[in-house]
Coordinates of C-alpha atoms and ligand atoms in Angstrom, one line a residue:
M1 CA -0.1 0.1 0.0
L2 CA 1.1 3.4 -0.9
K3 CA 1.1 6.2 1.6
I4 CA 0.9 9.6 -0.1
T5 CA 1.7 13.0 1.8
P6 CA 1.4 16.2 0.0
I7 CA 3.9 18.9 0.8
L8 CA 2.9 22.3 -0.2
C9 CA 5.9 24.3 -1.6
R10 CA 6.3 28.0 -2.5
P11 CA 3.0 28.9 -0.8
H12 CA 1.2 32.0 -2.0
E13 CA 3.6 32.1 -4.9
M14 CA 3.4 29.2 -7.1
D15 CA 1.6 26.7 -4.6
N16 CA 3.6 23.6 -5.9
Y17 CA 2.9 20.3 -4.3
A18 CA 5.8 17.9 -3.8
Y19 CA 4.7 14.4 -2.7
L20 CA 6.0 12.1 0.0
L21 CA 5.3 8.4 -1.2
Q22 CA 6.0 5.5 1.1
D23 CA 5.4 1.8 0.2
L24 CA 4.2 0.7 3.6
E25 CA 5.0 -2.9 2.9
T26 CA 8.8 -2.5 2.3
G27 CA 9.4 1.0 3.6
A28 CA 10.8 2.2 0.2
S29 CA 10.0 6.0 -0.1
A30 CA 10.4 8.6 -2.5
I31 CA 9.8 12.4 -3.1
L32 CA 7.9 13.2 -6.3
D33 CA 8.6 16.7 -7.8
A34 CA 10.8 18.2 -5.0
S35 CA 10.1 21.7 -5.7
E36 CA 12.3 23.0 -2.9
A37 CA 14.3 21.0 -0.2
E38 CA 13.3 22.8 3.0
P39 CA 9.5 21.9 3.3
V40 CA 10.3 18.4 2.1
V41 CA 13.1 17.8 4.8
A42 CA 10.8 19.1 7.4
E43 CA 8.0 16.5 6.4
C44 CA 10.7 13.8 6.1
E45 CA 12.0 14.6 9.7
K46 CA 8.6 14.6 11.0
Q47 CA 7.7 11.1 9.7
N48 CA 11.2 9.8 10.3
I49 CA 11.9 9.1 6.5
K50 CA 15.0 9.0 4.3
P51 CA 13.7 9.0 0.7
D52 CA 15.3 6.5 -1.6
F53 CA 14.3 8.2 -4.8
L54 CA 13.5 11.6 -6.2
L55 CA 10.9 11.1 -8.9
V56 CA 10.3 13.9 -11.5
T57 CA 7.3 14.7 -13.9
H58 CA 9.2 17.4 -15.9
H59 CA 12.2 19.5 -15.9
H60 CA 10.7 22.9 -14.8
F61 CA 12.5 24.5 -11.9
D62 CA 9.5 24.5 -9.6
H63 CA 9.3 20.7 -9.9
V64 CA 13.1 19.9 -9.6
E65 CA 14.8 22.6 -7.5
G66 CA 15.1 20.7 -4.4
N67 CA 16.6 17.6 -5.9
L68 CA 20.4 18.2 -5.6
A69 CA 20.1 19.1 -1.8
L70 CA 17.9 16.2 -1.2
K71 CA 20.2 13.9 -3.1
E72 CA 23.1 15.0 -1.1
K73 CA 21.3 14.7 2.1
Y74 CA 19.7 11.4 1.7
G75 CA 21.7 9.8 -1.2
A76 CA 18.4 9.5 -3.1
K77 CA 18.4 8.7 -6.8
I78 CA 16.9 11.0 -9.3
V79 CA 14.3 9.4 -11.6
G80 CA 12.8 11.0 -14.6
A81 CA 12.0 10.8 -18.4
K82 CA 14.7 9.8 -20.9
A83 CA 13.5 12.7 -23.1
D84 CA 14.3 15.0 -20.2
A85 CA 17.6 13.4 -19.3
E86 CA 19.7 16.3 -20.7
R87 CA 17.5 18.9 -18.6
I88 CA 17.3 17.2 -15.3
A89 CA 20.5 17.7 -13.3
E90 CA 22.3 14.5 -12.0
I91 CA 19.5 12.3 -13.1
D92 CA 20.4 8.5 -12.2
I93 CA 17.6 6.6 -13.8
T94 CA 15.8 7.4 -17.1
L95 CA 12.4 5.9 -18.1
C96 CA 10.3 5.8 -21.3
D97 CA 6.6 5.5 -22.2
G98 CA 5.2 2.3 -20.8
D99 CA 8.3 1.5 -18.5
E100 CA 7.5 0.2 -15.1
F101 CA 9.2 1.6 -11.8
F102 CA 8.9 -0.2 -8.5
L103 CA 9.0 1.8 -5.3
G104 CA 9.3 -1.2 -3.0
K105 CA 6.4 -3.4 -4.2
A106 CA 4.3 -0.4 -5.4
K107 CA 4.3 -0.4 -9.2
A108 CA 4.3 2.6 -11.3
K109 CA 3.7 3.0 -15.0
I110 CA 5.3 5.7 -17.0
I111 CA 2.8 7.4 -19.2
S112 CA 4.5 10.2 -21.6
A113 CA 2.4 13.2 -21.8
D114 CA 3.8 15.9 -24.0
G115 CA 2.1 19.3 -24.2
H116 CA 3.1 21.4 -21.3
T117 CA 6.7 20.4 -22.1
I118 CA 8.1 17.7 -24.4
G119 CA 9.2 14.9 -22.3
H120 CA 6.7 15.5 -19.4
I121 CA 5.6 12.1 -17.9
L122 CA 2.7 11.0 -15.7
W123 CA 3.4 8.5 -12.8
Y124 CA 0.5 6.1 -12.7
F125 CA 0.3 3.6 -9.8
P126 CA -2.5 1.2 -11.2
E127 CA -2.9 -0.9 -8.2
E128 CA -2.7 2.0 -5.8
K129 CA -5.3 3.9 -7.9
A130 CA -3.1 7.0 -7.9
L131 CA -1.9 9.2 -10.7
F132 CA 0.6 12.1 -10.4
T133 CA 0.0 14.6 -13.2
G134 CA 2.5 17.2 -12.8
D135 CA 1.6 20.2 -14.9
T136 CA -0.4 18.3 -17.3
L137 CA -3.7 18.1 -15.3
F138 CA -4.8 20.4 -12.6
N139 CA -8.0 20.4 -10.6
L140 CA -10.4 22.1 -13.1
C141 CA -7.7 23.2 -15.5
I142 CA -4.6 22.1 -17.2
G143 CA -1.0 23.3 -17.6
G144 CA 0.0 25.9 -20.3
L145 CA 1.6 24.9 -23.4
F146 CA 5.3 25.7 -22.9
E147 CA 6.8 23.4 -25.5
G148 CA 4.2 21.1 -27.0
T149 CA 1.3 21.8 -29.3
I150 CA -2.5 21.7 -28.7
E151 CA -2.7 18.3 -30.3
Q152 CA 0.0 16.9 -28.3
M153 CA -1.8 18.2 -25.1
W154 CA -5.2 16.8 -26.5
H155 CA -3.5 13.4 -26.9
S156 CA -2.1 13.4 -23.5
L157 CA -5.3 14.3 -21.9
Q158 CA -7.1 11.5 -23.9
K159 CA -4.7 9.0 -22.2
I160 CA -5.9 10.3 -18.7
K161 CA -9.4 10.0 -19.8
E162 CA -8.9 6.5 -20.5
L163 CA -7.8 5.5 -17.0
P164 CA -10.6 4.3 -14.6
D165 CA -12.9 6.7 -12.9
D166 CA -11.9 5.5 -9.4
V167 CA -8.2 6.7 -9.7
L168 CA -7.2 9.6 -7.5
F169 CA -5.1 12.2 -9.2
Y170 CA -2.4 14.4 -7.5
P171 CA -1.5 17.7 -9.5
G172 CA 1.7 19.6 -9.5
H173 CA 0.1 22.7 -8.1
E174 CA -3.0 23.9 -5.9
Y175 CA -5.0 25.8 -8.5
T176 CA -8.4 24.4 -7.6
I177 CA -9.8 27.7 -6.3
Y178 CA -9.7 29.3 -9.9
G179 CA -12.3 26.9 -11.4
V180 CA -14.7 26.4 -8.6
R181 CA -16.9 29.4 -9.5
S182 CA -17.7 27.8 -12.9
L183 CA -18.8 24.5 -11.6
C184 CA -22.3 23.6 -12.2
G185 CA -24.5 20.5 -12.0
E186 CA -25.0 17.9 -9.2
T187 CA -21.3 16.6 -9.4
G188 CA -20.0 20.0 -9.8
E189 CA -21.8 21.1 -6.6
K190 CA -20.3 18.2 -4.7
Y191 CA -16.7 19.0 -6.1
R192 CA -17.1 22.7 -4.9
Q193 CA -18.3 21.7 -1.4
K194 CA -15.5 19.1 -1.2
A195 CA -12.7 21.4 -2.4
L196 CA -13.7 24.5 -0.4
S197 CA -14.0 22.6 2.8
R198 CA -10.7 21.1 2.5
L199 CA -9.1 24.4 1.4
Q200 CA -10.7 26.2 4.2
K201 CA -8.9 23.7 6.7
G202 CA -5.6 24.5 4.9
L203 CA -5.5 21.2 3.2
P204 CA -5.2 20.4 -0.6
A205 CA -8.5 20.5 -2.4
G206 CA -7.8 17.0 -3.7
P207 CA -7.3 14.4 -4.4
M208 CA -10.3 14.1 -6.6
T209 CA -11.1 11.0 -8.5
L210 CA -10.7 11.0 -12.4
G211 CA -14.4 10.2 -12.7
E212 CA -15.2 13.5 -10.8
E213 CA -12.6 15.4 -12.9
K214 CA -13.8 14.1 -16.2
I215 CA -17.2 15.6 -15.4
C216 CA -16.1 18.9 -14.0
N217 CA -12.9 19.8 -15.8
P218 CA -13.9 21.7 -19.0
Y219 CA -10.6 20.5 -20.9
L220 CA -11.5 16.9 -20.1
Q221 CA -15.1 17.6 -21.2
A222 CA -14.1 18.6 -24.7
E223 CA -15.1 15.9 -27.1
S224 CA -13.1 16.7 -30.2
L225 CA -9.8 18.2 -30.9
E226 CA -11.7 21.1 -32.5
E227 CA -13.7 21.7 -29.3
F228 CA -10.4 21.5 -27.3
A229 CA -8.6 24.0 -29.7
Q230 CA -11.4 26.5 -29.1
L231 CA -11.1 26.2 -25.5
M232 CA -7.5 26.9 -25.6
G233 CA -8.1 30.0 -27.5
Ligands
ZN301 ZN1 5.9 23.1 -15.3
FE302 FE1 5.0 23.9 -12.3

């Protein structure tokens, strides 16, 4: 079983999430998207954990800037996309679309998701029903196109839409609040209440299920590339 602890980084600025992952069966642990070292170290000390791996969704500074300090402190190995190997400093293990990575006994499947960047990957733990989406999918919105095309992003989102509805997804930033006002319908109302009550307690709005997201996120609602392109303006 995978225990997942979100760690808010760069609060009130970029509101990144790093995630502490622990395979409870073996004790193996990792930090996914170590945005900055300080809050990650604080959480690791609180839980008495020395992470074995530093997992990366994409090369942007706000997803990797803690890596080198954490690598030095814990001797953790940096794991990211082969396509990003030149842009992720001191990367140790590179993975391609469809590859599997084991955190202890917890199996992750790598899903390539070009769009926000070229080389962006999703970390999918099918048995754990957990998906880490980096800057591809946020609650109620998606990441901007820094390197990829509208078609590539559309393609990446279709891959997410094909995953089961009961998978929980964990985004790279806390941006939920920007989309809650435009929610409508019964599922939208439930989504809004869940998100706002968690945010008011200082917690992440998520994780939401992909099922909820497929209904509430306008970018997942688009039924054709043309419709999606219109939405992207
Ligand atoms: Zn990014
Ligand atoms: Fe980011």
